[in-house]
mmCIF file of C-alpha atoms and ligand atoms in Angstrom:
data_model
loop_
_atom_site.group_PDB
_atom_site.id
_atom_site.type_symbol
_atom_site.label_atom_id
_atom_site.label_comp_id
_atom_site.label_asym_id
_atom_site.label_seq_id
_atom_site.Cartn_x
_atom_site.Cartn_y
_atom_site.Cartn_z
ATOM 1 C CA UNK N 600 12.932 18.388 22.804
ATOM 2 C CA UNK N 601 9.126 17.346 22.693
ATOM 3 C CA UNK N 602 8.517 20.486 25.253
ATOM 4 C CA UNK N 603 9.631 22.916 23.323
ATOM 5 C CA UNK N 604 9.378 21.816 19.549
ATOM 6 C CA UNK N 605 6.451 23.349 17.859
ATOM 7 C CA UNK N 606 3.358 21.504 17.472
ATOM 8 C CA UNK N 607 2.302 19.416 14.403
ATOM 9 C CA UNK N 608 -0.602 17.264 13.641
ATOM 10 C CA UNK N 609 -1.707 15.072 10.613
ATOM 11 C CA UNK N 610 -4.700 13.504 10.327
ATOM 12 C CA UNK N 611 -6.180 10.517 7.879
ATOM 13 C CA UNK N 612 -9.046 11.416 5.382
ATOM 14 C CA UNK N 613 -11.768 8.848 4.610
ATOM 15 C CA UNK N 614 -15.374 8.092 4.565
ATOM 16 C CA UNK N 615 -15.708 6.019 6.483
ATOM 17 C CA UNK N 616 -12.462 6.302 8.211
ATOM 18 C CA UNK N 617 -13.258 4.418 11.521
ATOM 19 C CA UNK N 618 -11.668 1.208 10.319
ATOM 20 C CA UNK N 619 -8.132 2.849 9.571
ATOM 21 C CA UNK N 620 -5.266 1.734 11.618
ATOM 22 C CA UNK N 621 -3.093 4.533 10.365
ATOM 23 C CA UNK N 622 -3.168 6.655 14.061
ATOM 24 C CA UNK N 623 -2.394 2.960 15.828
ATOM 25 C CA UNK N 624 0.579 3.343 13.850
ATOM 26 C CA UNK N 625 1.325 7.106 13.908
ATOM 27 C CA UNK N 626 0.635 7.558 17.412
ATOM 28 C CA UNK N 627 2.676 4.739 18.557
ATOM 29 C CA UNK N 628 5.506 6.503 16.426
ATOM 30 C CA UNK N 629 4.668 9.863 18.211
ATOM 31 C CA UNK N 630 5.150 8.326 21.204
ATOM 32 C CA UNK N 631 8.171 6.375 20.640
ATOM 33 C CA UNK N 632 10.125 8.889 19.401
ATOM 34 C CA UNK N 633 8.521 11.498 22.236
ATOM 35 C CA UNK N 634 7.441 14.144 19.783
ATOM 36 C CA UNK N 635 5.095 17.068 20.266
ATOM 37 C CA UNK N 636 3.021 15.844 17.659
ATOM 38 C CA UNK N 637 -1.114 14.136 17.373
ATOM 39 C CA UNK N 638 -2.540 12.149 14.676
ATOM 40 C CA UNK N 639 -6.143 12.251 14.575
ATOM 41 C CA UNK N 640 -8.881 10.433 12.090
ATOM 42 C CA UNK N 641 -11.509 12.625 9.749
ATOM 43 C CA UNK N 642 -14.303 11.469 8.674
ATOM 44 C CA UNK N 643 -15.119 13.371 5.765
ATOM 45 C CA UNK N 644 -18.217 13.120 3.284
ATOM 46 C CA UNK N 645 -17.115 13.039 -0.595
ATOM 47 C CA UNK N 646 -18.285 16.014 -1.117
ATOM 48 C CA UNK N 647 -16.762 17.836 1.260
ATOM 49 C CA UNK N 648 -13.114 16.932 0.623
ATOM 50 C CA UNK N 649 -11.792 19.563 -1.644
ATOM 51 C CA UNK N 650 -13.167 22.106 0.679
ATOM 52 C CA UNK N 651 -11.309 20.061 3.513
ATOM 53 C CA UNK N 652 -8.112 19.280 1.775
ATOM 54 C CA UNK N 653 -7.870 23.231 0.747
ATOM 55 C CA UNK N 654 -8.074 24.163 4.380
ATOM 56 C CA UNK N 655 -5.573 21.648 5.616
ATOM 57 C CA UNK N 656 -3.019 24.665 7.334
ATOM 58 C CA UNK N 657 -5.673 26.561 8.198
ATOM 59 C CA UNK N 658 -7.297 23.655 10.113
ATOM 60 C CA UNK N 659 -3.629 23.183 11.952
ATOM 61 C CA UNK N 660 -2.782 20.084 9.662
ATOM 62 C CA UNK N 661 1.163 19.604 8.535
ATOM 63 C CA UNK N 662 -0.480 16.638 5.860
ATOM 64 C CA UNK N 663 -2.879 13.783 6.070
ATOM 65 C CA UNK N 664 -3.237 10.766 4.515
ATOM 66 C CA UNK N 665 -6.368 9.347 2.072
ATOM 67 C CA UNK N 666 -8.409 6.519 2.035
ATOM 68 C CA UNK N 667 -10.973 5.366 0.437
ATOM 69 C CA UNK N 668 -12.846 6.908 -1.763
ATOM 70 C CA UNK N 669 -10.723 10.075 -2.549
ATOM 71 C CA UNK N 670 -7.429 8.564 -3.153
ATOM 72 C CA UNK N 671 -8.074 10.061 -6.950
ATOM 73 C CA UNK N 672 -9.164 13.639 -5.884
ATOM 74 C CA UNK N 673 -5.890 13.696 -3.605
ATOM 75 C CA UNK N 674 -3.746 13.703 -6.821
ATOM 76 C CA UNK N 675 -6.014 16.198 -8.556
ATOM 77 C CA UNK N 676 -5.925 18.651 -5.827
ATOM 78 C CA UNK N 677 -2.392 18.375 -5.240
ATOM 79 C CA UNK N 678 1.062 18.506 -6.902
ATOM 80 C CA UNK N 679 1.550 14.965 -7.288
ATOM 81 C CA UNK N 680 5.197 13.232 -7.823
ATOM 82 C CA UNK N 681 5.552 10.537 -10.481
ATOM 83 C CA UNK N 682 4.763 7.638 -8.330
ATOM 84 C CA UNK N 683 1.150 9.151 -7.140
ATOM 85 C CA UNK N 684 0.456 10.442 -11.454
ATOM 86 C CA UNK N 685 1.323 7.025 -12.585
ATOM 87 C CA UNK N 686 -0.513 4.796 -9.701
ATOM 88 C CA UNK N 687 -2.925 7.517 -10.627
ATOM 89 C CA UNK N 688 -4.409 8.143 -6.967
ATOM 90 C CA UNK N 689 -2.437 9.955 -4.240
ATOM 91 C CA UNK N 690 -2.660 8.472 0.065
ATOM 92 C CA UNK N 691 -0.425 10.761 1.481
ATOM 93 C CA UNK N 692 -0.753 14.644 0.892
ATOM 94 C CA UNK N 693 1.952 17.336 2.871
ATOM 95 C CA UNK N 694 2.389 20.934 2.804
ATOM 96 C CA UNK N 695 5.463 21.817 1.411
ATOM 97 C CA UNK N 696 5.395 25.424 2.271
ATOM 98 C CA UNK N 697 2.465 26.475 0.635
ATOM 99 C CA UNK N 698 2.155 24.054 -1.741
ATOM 100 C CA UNK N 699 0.009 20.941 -1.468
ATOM 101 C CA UNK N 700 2.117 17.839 -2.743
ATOM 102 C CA UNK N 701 1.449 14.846 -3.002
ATOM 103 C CA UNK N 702 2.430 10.786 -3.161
ATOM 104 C CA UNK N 703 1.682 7.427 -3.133
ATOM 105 C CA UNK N 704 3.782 5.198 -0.588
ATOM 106 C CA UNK N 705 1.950 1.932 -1.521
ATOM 107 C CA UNK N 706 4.798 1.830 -3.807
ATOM 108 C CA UNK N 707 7.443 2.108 -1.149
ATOM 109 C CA UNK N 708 5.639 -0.231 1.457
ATOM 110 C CA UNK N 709 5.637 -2.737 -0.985
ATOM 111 C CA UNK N 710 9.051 -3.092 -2.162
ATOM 112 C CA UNK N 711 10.393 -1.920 1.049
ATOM 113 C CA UNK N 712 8.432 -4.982 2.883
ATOM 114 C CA UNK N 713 9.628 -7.357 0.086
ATOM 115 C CA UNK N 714 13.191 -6.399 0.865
ATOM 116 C CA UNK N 715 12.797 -6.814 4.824
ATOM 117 C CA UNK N 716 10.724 -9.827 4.216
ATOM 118 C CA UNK N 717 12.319 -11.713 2.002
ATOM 119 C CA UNK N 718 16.118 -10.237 1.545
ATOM 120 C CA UNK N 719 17.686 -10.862 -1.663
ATOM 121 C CA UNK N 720 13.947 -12.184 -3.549
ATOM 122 C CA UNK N 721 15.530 -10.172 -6.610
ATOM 123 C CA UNK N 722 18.398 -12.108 -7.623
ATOM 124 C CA UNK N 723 18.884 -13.309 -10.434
ATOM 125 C CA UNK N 724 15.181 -13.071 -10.908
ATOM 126 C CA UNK N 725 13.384 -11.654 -13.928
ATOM 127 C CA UNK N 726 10.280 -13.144 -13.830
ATOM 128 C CA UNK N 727 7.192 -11.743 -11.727
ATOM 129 C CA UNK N 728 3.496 -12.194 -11.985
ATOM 130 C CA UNK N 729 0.821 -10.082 -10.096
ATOM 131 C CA UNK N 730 -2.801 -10.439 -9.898
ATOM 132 C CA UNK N 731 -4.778 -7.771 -10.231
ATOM 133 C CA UNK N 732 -5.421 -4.214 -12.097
ATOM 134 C CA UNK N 733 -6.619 -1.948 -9.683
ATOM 135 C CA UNK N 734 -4.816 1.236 -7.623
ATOM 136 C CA UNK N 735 -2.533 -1.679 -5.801
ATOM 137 C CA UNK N 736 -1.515 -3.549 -8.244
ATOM 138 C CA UNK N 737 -0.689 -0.525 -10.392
ATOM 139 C CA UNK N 738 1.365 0.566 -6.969
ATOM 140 C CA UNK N 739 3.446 -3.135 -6.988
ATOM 141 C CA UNK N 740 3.491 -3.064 -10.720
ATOM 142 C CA UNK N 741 5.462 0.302 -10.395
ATOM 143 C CA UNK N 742 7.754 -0.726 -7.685
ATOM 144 C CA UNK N 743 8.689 -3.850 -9.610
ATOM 145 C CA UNK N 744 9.688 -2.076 -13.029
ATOM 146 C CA UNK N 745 11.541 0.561 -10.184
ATOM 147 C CA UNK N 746 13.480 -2.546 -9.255
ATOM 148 C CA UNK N 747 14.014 -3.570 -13.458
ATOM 149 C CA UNK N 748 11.760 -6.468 -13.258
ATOM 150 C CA UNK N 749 12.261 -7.415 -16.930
ATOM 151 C CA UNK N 750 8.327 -9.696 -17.503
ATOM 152 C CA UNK N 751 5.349 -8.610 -15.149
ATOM 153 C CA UNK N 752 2.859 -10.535 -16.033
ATOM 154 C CA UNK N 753 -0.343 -8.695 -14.883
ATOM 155 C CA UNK N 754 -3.641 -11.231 -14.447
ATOM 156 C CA UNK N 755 -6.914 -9.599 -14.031
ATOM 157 C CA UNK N 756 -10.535 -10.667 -14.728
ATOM 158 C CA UNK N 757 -11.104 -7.234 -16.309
ATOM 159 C CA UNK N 758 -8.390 -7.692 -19.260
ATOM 160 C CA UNK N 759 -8.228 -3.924 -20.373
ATOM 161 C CA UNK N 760 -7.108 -2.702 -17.017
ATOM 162 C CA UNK N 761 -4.285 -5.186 -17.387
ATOM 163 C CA UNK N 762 -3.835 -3.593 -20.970
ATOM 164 C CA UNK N 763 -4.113 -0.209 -19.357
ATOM 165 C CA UNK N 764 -1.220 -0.271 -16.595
ATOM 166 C CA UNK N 765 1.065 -2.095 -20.036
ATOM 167 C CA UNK N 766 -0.009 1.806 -21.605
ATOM 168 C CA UNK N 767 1.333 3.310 -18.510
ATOM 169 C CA UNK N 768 4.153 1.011 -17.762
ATOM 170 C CA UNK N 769 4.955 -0.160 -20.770
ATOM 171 C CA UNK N 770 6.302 -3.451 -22.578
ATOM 172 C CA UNK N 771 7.551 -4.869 -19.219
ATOM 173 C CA UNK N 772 4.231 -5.442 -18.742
ATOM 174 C CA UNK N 773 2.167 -8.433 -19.895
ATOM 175 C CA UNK N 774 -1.512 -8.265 -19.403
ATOM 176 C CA UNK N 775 -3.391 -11.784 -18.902
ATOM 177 C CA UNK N 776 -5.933 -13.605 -18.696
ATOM 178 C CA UNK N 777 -6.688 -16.038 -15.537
ATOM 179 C CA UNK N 778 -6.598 -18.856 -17.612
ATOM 180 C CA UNK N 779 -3.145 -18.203 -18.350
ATOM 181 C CA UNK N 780 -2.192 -17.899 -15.087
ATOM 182 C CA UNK N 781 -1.126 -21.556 -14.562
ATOM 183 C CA UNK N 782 1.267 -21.925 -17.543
ATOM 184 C CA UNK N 783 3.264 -18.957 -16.001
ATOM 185 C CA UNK N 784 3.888 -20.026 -12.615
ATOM 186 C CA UNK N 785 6.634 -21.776 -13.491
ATOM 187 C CA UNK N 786 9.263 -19.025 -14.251
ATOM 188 C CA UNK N 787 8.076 -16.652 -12.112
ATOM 189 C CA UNK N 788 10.273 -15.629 -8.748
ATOM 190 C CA UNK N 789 7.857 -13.562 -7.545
ATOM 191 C CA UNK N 790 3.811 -13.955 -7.101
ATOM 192 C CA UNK N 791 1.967 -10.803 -5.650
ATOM 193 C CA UNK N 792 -1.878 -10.684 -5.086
ATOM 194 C CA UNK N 793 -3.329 -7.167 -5.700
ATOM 195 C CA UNK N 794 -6.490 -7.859 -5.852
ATOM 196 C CA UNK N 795 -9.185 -8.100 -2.768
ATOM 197 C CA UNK N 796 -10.025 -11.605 -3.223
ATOM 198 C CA UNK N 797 -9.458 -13.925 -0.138
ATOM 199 C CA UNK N 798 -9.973 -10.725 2.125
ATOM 200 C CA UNK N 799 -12.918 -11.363 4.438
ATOM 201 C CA UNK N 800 -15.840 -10.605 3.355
ATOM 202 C CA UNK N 801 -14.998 -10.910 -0.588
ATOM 203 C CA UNK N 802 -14.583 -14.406 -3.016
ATOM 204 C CA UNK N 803 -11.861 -16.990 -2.051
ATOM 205 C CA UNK N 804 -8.749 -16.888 -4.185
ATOM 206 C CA UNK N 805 -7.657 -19.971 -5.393
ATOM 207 C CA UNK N 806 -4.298 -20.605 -7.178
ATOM 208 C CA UNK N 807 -2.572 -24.052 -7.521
ATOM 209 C CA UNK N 808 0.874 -23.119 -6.460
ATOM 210 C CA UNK N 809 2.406 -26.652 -7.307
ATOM 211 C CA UNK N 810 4.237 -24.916 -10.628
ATOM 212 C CA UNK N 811 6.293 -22.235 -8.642
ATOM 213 C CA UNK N 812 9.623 -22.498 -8.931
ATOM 214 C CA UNK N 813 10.723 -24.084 -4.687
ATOM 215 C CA UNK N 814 13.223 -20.304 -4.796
ATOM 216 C CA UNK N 815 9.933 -17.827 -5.494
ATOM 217 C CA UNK N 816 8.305 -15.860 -3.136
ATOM 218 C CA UNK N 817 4.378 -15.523 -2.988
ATOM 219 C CA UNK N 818 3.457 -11.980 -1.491
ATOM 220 C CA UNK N 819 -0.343 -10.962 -0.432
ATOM 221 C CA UNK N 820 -1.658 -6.771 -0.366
ATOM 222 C CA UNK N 821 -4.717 -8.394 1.888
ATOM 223 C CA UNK N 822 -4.084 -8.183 5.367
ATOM 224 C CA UNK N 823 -7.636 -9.287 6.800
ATOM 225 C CA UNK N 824 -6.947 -12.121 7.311
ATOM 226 C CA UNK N 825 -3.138 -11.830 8.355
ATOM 227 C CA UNK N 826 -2.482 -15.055 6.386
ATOM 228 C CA UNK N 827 -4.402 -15.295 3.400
ATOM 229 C CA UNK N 828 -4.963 -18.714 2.112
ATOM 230 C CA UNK N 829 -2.875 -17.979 -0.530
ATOM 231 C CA UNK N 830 -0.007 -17.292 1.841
ATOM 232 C CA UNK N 831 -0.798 -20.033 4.382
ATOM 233 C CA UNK N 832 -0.429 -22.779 0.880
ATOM 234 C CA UNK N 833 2.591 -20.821 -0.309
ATOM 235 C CA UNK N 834 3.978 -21.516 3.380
ATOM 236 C CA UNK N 835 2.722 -25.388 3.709
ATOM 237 C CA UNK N 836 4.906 -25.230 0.195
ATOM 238 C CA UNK N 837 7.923 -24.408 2.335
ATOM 239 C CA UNK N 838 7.703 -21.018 0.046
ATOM 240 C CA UNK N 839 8.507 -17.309 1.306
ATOM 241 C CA UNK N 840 5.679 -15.228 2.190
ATOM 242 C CA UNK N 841 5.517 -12.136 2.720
ATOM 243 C CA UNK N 842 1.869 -10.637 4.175
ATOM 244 C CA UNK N 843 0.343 -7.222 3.472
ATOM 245 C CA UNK N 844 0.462 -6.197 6.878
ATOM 246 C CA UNK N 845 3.931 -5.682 6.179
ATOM 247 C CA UNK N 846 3.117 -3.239 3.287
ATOM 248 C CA UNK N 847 0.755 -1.762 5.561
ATOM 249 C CA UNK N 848 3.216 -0.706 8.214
ATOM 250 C CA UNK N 849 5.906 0.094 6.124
ATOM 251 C CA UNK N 850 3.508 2.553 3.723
ATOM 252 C CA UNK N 851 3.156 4.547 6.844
ATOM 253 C CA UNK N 852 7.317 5.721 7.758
ATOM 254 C CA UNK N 853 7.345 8.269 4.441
ATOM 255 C CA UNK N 854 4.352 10.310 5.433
ATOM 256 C CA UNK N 855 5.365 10.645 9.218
ATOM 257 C CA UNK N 856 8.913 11.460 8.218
ATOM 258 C CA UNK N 857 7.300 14.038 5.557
ATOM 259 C CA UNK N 858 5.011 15.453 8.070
ATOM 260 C CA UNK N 859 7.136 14.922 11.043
ATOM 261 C CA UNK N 860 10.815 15.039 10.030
ATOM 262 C CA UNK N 861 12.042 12.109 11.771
ATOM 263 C CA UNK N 862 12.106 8.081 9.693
ATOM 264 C CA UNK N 863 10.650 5.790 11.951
ATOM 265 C CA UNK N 864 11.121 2.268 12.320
ATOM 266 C CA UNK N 865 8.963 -0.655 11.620
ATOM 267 C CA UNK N 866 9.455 -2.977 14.662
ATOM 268 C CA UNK N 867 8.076 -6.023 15.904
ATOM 269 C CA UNK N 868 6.157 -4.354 18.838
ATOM 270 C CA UNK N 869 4.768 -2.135 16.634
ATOM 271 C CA UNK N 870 3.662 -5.071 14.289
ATOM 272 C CA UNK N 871 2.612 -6.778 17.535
ATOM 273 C CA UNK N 872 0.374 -3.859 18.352
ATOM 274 C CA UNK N 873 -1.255 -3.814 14.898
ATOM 275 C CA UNK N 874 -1.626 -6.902 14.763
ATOM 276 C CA UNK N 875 -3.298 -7.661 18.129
ATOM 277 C CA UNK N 876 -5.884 -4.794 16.994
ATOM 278 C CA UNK N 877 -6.868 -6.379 13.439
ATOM 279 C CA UNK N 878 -7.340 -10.070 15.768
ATOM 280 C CA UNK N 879 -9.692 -8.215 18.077
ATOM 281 C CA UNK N 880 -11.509 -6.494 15.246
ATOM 282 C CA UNK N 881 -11.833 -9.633 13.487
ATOM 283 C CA UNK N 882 -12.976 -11.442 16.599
HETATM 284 P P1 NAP T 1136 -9.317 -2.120 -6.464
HETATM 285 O O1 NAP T 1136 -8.646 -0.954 -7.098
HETATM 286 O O2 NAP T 1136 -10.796 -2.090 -6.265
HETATM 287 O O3 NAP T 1136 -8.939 -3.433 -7.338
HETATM 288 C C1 NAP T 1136 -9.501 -4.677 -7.007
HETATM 289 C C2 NAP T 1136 -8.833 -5.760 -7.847
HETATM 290 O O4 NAP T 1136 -9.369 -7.027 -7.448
HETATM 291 C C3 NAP T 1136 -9.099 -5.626 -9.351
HETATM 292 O O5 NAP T 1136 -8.000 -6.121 -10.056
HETATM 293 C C4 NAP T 1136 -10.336 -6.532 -9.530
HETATM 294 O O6 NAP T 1136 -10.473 -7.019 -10.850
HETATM 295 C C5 NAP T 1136 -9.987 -7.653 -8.590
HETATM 296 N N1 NAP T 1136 -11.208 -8.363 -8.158
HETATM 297 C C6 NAP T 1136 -12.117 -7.929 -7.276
HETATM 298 N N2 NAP T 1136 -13.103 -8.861 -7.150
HETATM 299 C C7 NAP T 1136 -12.802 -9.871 -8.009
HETATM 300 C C8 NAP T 1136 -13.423 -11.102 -8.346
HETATM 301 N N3 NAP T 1136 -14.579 -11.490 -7.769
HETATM 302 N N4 NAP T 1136 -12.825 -11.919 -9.242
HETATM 303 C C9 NAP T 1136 -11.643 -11.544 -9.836
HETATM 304 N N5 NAP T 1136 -11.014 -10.383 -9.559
HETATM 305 C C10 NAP T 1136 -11.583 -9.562 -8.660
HETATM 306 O O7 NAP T 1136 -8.717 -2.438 -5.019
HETATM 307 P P2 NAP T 1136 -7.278 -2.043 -4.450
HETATM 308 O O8 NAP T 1136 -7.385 -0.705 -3.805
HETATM 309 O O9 NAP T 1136 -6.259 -2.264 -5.485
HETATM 310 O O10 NAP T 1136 -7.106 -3.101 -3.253
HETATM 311 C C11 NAP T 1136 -6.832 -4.469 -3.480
HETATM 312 C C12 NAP T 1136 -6.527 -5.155 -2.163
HETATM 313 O O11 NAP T 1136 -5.279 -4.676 -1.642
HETATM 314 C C13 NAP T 1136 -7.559 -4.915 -1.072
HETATM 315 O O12 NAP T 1136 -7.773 -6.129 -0.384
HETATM 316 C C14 NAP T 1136 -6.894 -3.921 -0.131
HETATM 317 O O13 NAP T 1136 -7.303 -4.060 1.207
HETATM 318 C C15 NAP T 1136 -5.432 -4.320 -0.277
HETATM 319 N N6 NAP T 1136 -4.494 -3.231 0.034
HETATM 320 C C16 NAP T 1136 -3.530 -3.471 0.969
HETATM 321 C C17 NAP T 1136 -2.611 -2.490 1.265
HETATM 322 C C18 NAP T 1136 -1.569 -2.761 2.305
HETATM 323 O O14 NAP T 1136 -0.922 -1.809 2.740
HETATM 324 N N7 NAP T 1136 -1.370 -3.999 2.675
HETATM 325 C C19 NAP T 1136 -2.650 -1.258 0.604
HETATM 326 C C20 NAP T 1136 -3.629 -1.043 -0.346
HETATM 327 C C21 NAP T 1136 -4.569 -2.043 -0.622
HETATM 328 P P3 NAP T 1136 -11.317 -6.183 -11.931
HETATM 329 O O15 NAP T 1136 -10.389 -5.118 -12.453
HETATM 330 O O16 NAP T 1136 -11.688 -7.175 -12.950
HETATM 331 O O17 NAP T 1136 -12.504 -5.588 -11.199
#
């Protein structure tokens, strides 16, 4: 099949783009499932991405996906679905003929890691708090009302981005303060961080977990390190956890399935491969 299928390539889009692990993960897919098919990294300067993204065919490119910093310009240049206009940045970009569309699949690696991680973490439940405001929280805070989540409470040092995503999201939404945070641990089933502290590099995050109900599950975006302090006291709680490089891996299967036509599986030897790659880099 491989031999005689036509050829198709995406790429990823960023500035700096070295750090990406996005072709680790497509190429091990392209290789798995034998196709005729590359996945290559761009580095491309801000101000050369429109010009870029309007020459995706014409450079040989089926889609791509974004990264930092022109997740926003993505949607603008694009036909963006609901997901991408109301996370309000776009990572994954595909040519639907020859129209440019657009997504965001932060949304689906999310909830779709929640549900492998931690199978049935929605029953019953209609309680869930998540820290942070920015473009992943806004992406969690959408898959959650997706799911009917009935109280997100949405903690962020910045209060009228937390006011902003209850504007966009509406009265499911809560916005709060940190000092709050404490008093609503205990009726919340789930407890997300979306913001980027305890990632290396950035401010330790520090939440007494003693008030979470012993059924809730504490989920963590950051994925350097692979267990956040947050998820290694969650865990020494005899909590679930569910880490971010989960999300990470499973944001990846819609874009290769747009691009590619075929849904590919997240497996443990591909997390083992990821994995291994973030250790060394972090070595
Ligand atoms: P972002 O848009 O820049 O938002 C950062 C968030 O962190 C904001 O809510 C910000 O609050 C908060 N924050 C930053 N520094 C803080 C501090 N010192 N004290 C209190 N709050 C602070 O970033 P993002 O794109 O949403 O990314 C957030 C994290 O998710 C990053 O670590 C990223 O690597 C990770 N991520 C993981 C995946 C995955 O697939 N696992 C996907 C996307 C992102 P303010 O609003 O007050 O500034």
């Amino acid at each position: 099949m491989a031999a005689t299928s036509k050829f198709k390539a995406a790429c990823v889009i960023g500035w700096p783009v070295e750090h990406s692990r996005s072709p680790l993960i497509h190429s091990y897919w392209i290789t798995k499932y034998g196709l005729n098919a590359e996945y290559r990294r761009e580095a491309v300067p801000p101000e050369q991405f429109e010009e870029f993204v309007r020459g995706l065919a014409a450079r040989g490119y089926v889609g791509a996906n974004v990264t930092i910093p022109n997740k926003e310009a993505a949607r603008a240049l694009s036909k963006a679905d609901d997901r991408a206009d109301k996370v309000g940045a776009s990572n994954t970009l595909w040519l639907d003929g020859s129209t440019l569309r657009s997504t965001n699949t932060d949304v689906e690696g999310f909830i779709n890691n929640l549900d492998a991680s931690a199978a049935g973490w929605n029953r019953g439940l209609d309680t869930a708090v998540v820290m942070g405001a920015g473009g992943t929280a806004r992406a969690v805070v959408y898959a959650l009302s997706e799911r009917s989540v009935k109280h997100i409470h949405v903690v962020n040092r910045t209060l009228d981005r937390a006011i902003a995503l209850r504007e966009e999201f509406g009265k499911c939404v809560n916005p709060v303060r940190w000092e709050e945070l404490g008093g609503l641990l205990g009726g919340a089933g789930v407890l997300v961080n979306a913001t980027s502290l305890g990632m290396i590099g950035k401010p330790p995050l520090t939440v007494n977990l003693a008030r979470l109900p012993a059924s809730a599950v504490v989920a963590d975006a950051v994925y350097a390190p692979l267990e956040t302090a947050l998820l290694a006291a969650a865990r020494t709680r005899g909590l679930r956890t569910v880490d971010g490089l989960g999300m990470l891996l499973h944001q990846a299967v819609p874009g290769f399935e747009l691009w590619f036509g075929v849904r590919p599986e997240v497996t443990p030897e591909l997390r083992a491969l990821v994995e291994a790659d973030l250790l060394r880099n972090q070595a």
